[in-house]
Short mmCIF file of C-alpha atoms in Angstrom, two decimals:
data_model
loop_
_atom_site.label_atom_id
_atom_site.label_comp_id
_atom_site.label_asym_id
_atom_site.label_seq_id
_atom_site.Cartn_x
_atom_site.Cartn_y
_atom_site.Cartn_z
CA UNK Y 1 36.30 12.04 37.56
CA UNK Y 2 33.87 13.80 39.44
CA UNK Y 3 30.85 14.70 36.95
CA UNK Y 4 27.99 16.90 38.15
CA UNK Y 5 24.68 17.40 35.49
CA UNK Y 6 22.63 20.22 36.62
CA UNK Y 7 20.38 23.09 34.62
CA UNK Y 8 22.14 25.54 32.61
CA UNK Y 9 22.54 29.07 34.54
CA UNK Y 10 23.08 32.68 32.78
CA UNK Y 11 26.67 32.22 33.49
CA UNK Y 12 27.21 29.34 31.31
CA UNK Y 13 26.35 30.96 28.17
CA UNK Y 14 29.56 31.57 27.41
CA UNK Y 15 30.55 27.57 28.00
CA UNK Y 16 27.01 27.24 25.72
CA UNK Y 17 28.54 29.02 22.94
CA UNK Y 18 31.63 27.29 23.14
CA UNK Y 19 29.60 23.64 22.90
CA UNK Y 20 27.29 24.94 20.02
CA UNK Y 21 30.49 26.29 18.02
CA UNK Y 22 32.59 22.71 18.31
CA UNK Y 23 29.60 20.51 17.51
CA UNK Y 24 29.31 22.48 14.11
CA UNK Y 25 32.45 21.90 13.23
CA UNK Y 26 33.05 18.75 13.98
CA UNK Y 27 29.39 18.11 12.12
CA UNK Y 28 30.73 20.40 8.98
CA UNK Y 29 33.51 17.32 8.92
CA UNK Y 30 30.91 14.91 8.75
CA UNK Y 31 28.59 16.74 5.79
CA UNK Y 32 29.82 19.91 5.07
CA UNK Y 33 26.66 20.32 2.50
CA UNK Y 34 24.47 20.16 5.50
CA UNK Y 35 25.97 21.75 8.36
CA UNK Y 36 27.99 25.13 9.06
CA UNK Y 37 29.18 26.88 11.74
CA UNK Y 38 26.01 29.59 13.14
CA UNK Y 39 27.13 32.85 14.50
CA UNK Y 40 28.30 33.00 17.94
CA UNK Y 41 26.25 35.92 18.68
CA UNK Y 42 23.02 34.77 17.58
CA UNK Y 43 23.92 31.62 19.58
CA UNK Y 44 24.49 33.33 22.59
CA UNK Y 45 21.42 35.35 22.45
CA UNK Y 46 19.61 31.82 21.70
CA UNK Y 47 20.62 30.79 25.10
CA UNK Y 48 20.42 33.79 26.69
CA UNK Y 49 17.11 33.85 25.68
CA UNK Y 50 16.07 30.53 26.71
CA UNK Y 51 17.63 30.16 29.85
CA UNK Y 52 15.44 33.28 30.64
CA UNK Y 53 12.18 32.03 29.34
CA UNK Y 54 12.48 28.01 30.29
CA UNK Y 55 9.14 27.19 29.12
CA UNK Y 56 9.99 25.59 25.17
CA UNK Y 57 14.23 24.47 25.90
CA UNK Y 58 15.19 23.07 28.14
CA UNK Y 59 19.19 22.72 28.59
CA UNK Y 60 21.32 20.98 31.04
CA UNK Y 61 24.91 21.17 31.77
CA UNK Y 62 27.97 18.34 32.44
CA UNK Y 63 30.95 19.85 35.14
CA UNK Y 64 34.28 18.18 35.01
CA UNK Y 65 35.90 19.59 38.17
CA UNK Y 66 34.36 23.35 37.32
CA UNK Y 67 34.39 23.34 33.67
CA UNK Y 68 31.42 22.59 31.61
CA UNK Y 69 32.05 20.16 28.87
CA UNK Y 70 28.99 19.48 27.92
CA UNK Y 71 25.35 20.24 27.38
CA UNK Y 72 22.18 18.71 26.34
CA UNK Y 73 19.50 20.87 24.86
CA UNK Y 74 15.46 19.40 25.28
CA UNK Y 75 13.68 21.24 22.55
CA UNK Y 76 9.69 20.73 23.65
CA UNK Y 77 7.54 20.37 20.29
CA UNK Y 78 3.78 21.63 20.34
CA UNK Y 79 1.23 19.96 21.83
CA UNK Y 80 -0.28 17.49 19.00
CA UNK Y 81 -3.38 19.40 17.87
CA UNK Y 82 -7.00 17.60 18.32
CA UNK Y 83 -6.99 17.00 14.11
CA UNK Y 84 -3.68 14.87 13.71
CA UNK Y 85 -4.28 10.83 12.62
CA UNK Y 86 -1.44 9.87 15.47
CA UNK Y 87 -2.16 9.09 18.74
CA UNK Y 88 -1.06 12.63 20.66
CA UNK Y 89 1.40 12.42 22.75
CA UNK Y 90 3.92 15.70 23.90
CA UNK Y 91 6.98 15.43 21.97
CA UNK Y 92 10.66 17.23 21.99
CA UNK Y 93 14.09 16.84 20.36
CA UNK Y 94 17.06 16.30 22.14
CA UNK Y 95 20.26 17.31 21.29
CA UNK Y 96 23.69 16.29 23.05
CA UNK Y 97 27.31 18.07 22.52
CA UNK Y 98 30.40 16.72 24.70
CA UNK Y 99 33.72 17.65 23.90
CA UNK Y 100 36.24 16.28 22.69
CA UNK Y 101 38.54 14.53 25.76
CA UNK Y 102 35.07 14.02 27.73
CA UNK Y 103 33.31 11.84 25.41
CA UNK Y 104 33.27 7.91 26.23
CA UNK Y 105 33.39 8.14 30.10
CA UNK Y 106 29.88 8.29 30.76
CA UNK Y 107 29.18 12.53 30.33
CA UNK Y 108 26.89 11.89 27.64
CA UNK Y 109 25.16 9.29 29.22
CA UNK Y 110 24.69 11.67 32.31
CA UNK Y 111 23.12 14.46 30.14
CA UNK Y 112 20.43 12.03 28.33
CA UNK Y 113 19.14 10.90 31.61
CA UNK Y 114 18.61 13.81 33.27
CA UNK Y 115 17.33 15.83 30.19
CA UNK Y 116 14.73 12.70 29.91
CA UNK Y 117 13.86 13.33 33.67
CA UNK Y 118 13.19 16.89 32.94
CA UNK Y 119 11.13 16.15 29.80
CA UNK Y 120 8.89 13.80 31.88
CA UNK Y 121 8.24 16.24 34.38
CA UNK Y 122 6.68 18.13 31.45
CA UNK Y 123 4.54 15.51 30.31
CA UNK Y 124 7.04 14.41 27.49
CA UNK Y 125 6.48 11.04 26.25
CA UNK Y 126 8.81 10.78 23.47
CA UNK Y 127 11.85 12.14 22.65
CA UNK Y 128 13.41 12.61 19.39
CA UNK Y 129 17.61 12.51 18.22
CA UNK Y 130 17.39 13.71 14.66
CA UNK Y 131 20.41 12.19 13.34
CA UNK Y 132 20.60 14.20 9.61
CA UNK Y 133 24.07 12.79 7.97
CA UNK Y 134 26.03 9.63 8.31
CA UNK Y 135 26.94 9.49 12.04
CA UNK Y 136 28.00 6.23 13.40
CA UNK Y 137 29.31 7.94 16.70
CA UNK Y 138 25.92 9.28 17.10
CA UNK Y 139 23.53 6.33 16.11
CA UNK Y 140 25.58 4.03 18.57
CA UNK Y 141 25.70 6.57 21.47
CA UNK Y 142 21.61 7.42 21.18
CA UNK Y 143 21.16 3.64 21.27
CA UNK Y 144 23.23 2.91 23.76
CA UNK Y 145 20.72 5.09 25.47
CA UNK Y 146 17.60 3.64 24.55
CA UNK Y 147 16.72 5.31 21.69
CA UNK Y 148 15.51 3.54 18.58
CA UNK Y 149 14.39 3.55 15.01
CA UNK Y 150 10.92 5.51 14.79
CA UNK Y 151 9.16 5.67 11.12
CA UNK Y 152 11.05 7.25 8.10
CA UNK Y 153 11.90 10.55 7.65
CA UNK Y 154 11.65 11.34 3.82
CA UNK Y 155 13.13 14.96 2.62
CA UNK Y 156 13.67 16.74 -0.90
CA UNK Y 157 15.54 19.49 -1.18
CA UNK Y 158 14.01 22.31 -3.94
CA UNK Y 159 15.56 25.11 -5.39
CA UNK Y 160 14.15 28.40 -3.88
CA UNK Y 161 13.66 31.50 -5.81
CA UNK Y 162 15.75 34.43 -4.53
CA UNK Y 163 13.73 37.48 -3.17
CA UNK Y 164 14.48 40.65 -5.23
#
């Protein structure tokens, strides 16, 4: 299998779309309550949009002999403002899709690394995989790659008056 990782172009978009469509719904499987499928056309004007702009995601491709199967999206976080208690250092999320028939032979793996190469170069320290339902695919494959347990995340969910 010949696997090349390189930066997402304008003319995967379509490919981008694709990726952003099956990881929903293979997510809504997982937690149906907390996921759903977005709408392809805001999605491709997401990456149209970022892939233009480069300067807050950044978003690399995996080719399988000319297709893309798979993507990983850097999403860089604000720089930690001079008031915050923590010790500031840059931050961003990362967020990996491979298809189905492409995952466990190392495409995953690809993306991470060279989406944590590109973070460096932009003074990223720490990257984050928000992991927000049961997901033992995902919890072993992000720590497979290095990536551990960091605090707790605590949420609550309130009801939200409708406008109108």
């Amino acid at each position: 299998m010949a696997l090349l990782v390189r930066p997402a172009e304008r003319r995967d978009v379509p490919a981008l779309v694709h990726l952003r469509v099956a990881n929903a719904e293979r997510h809504i499987q997982l937690a149906p309550d907390i996921y759903r499928v977005p709408d392809a056309e805001a999605v491709r004007r997401h990456f149209e949009e970022v892939l233009a702009d480069g300067s807050k995601v950044l978003v690399s491709v995996a080719e399988v002999e000319g297709e893309v199967v798979g993507m990983a999206e850097v999403i860089l976080l604000a720089e930690p403002p001079d008031h915050q208690i923590l010790v500031p250092r840059r931050g961003a999320e990362i967020h990996t899709v491979v298809l189905d028939g492409h995952r466990g032979r190392g495409v995953g793996a690809a993306l991470v690394a060279a989406a944590e190469r590109a973070a460096v170069e932009r003074g990223v320290s720490i990257i984050y995989a928000g992991i927000f339902a049961p997901n033992k695919d995902a919890v072993g494959f992000y720590s497979a790659s290095g990536f551990g347990p960091r605090g707790i995340l605590l949420s609550k969910e309130q009801e939200v008056p409708s406008a109108g």
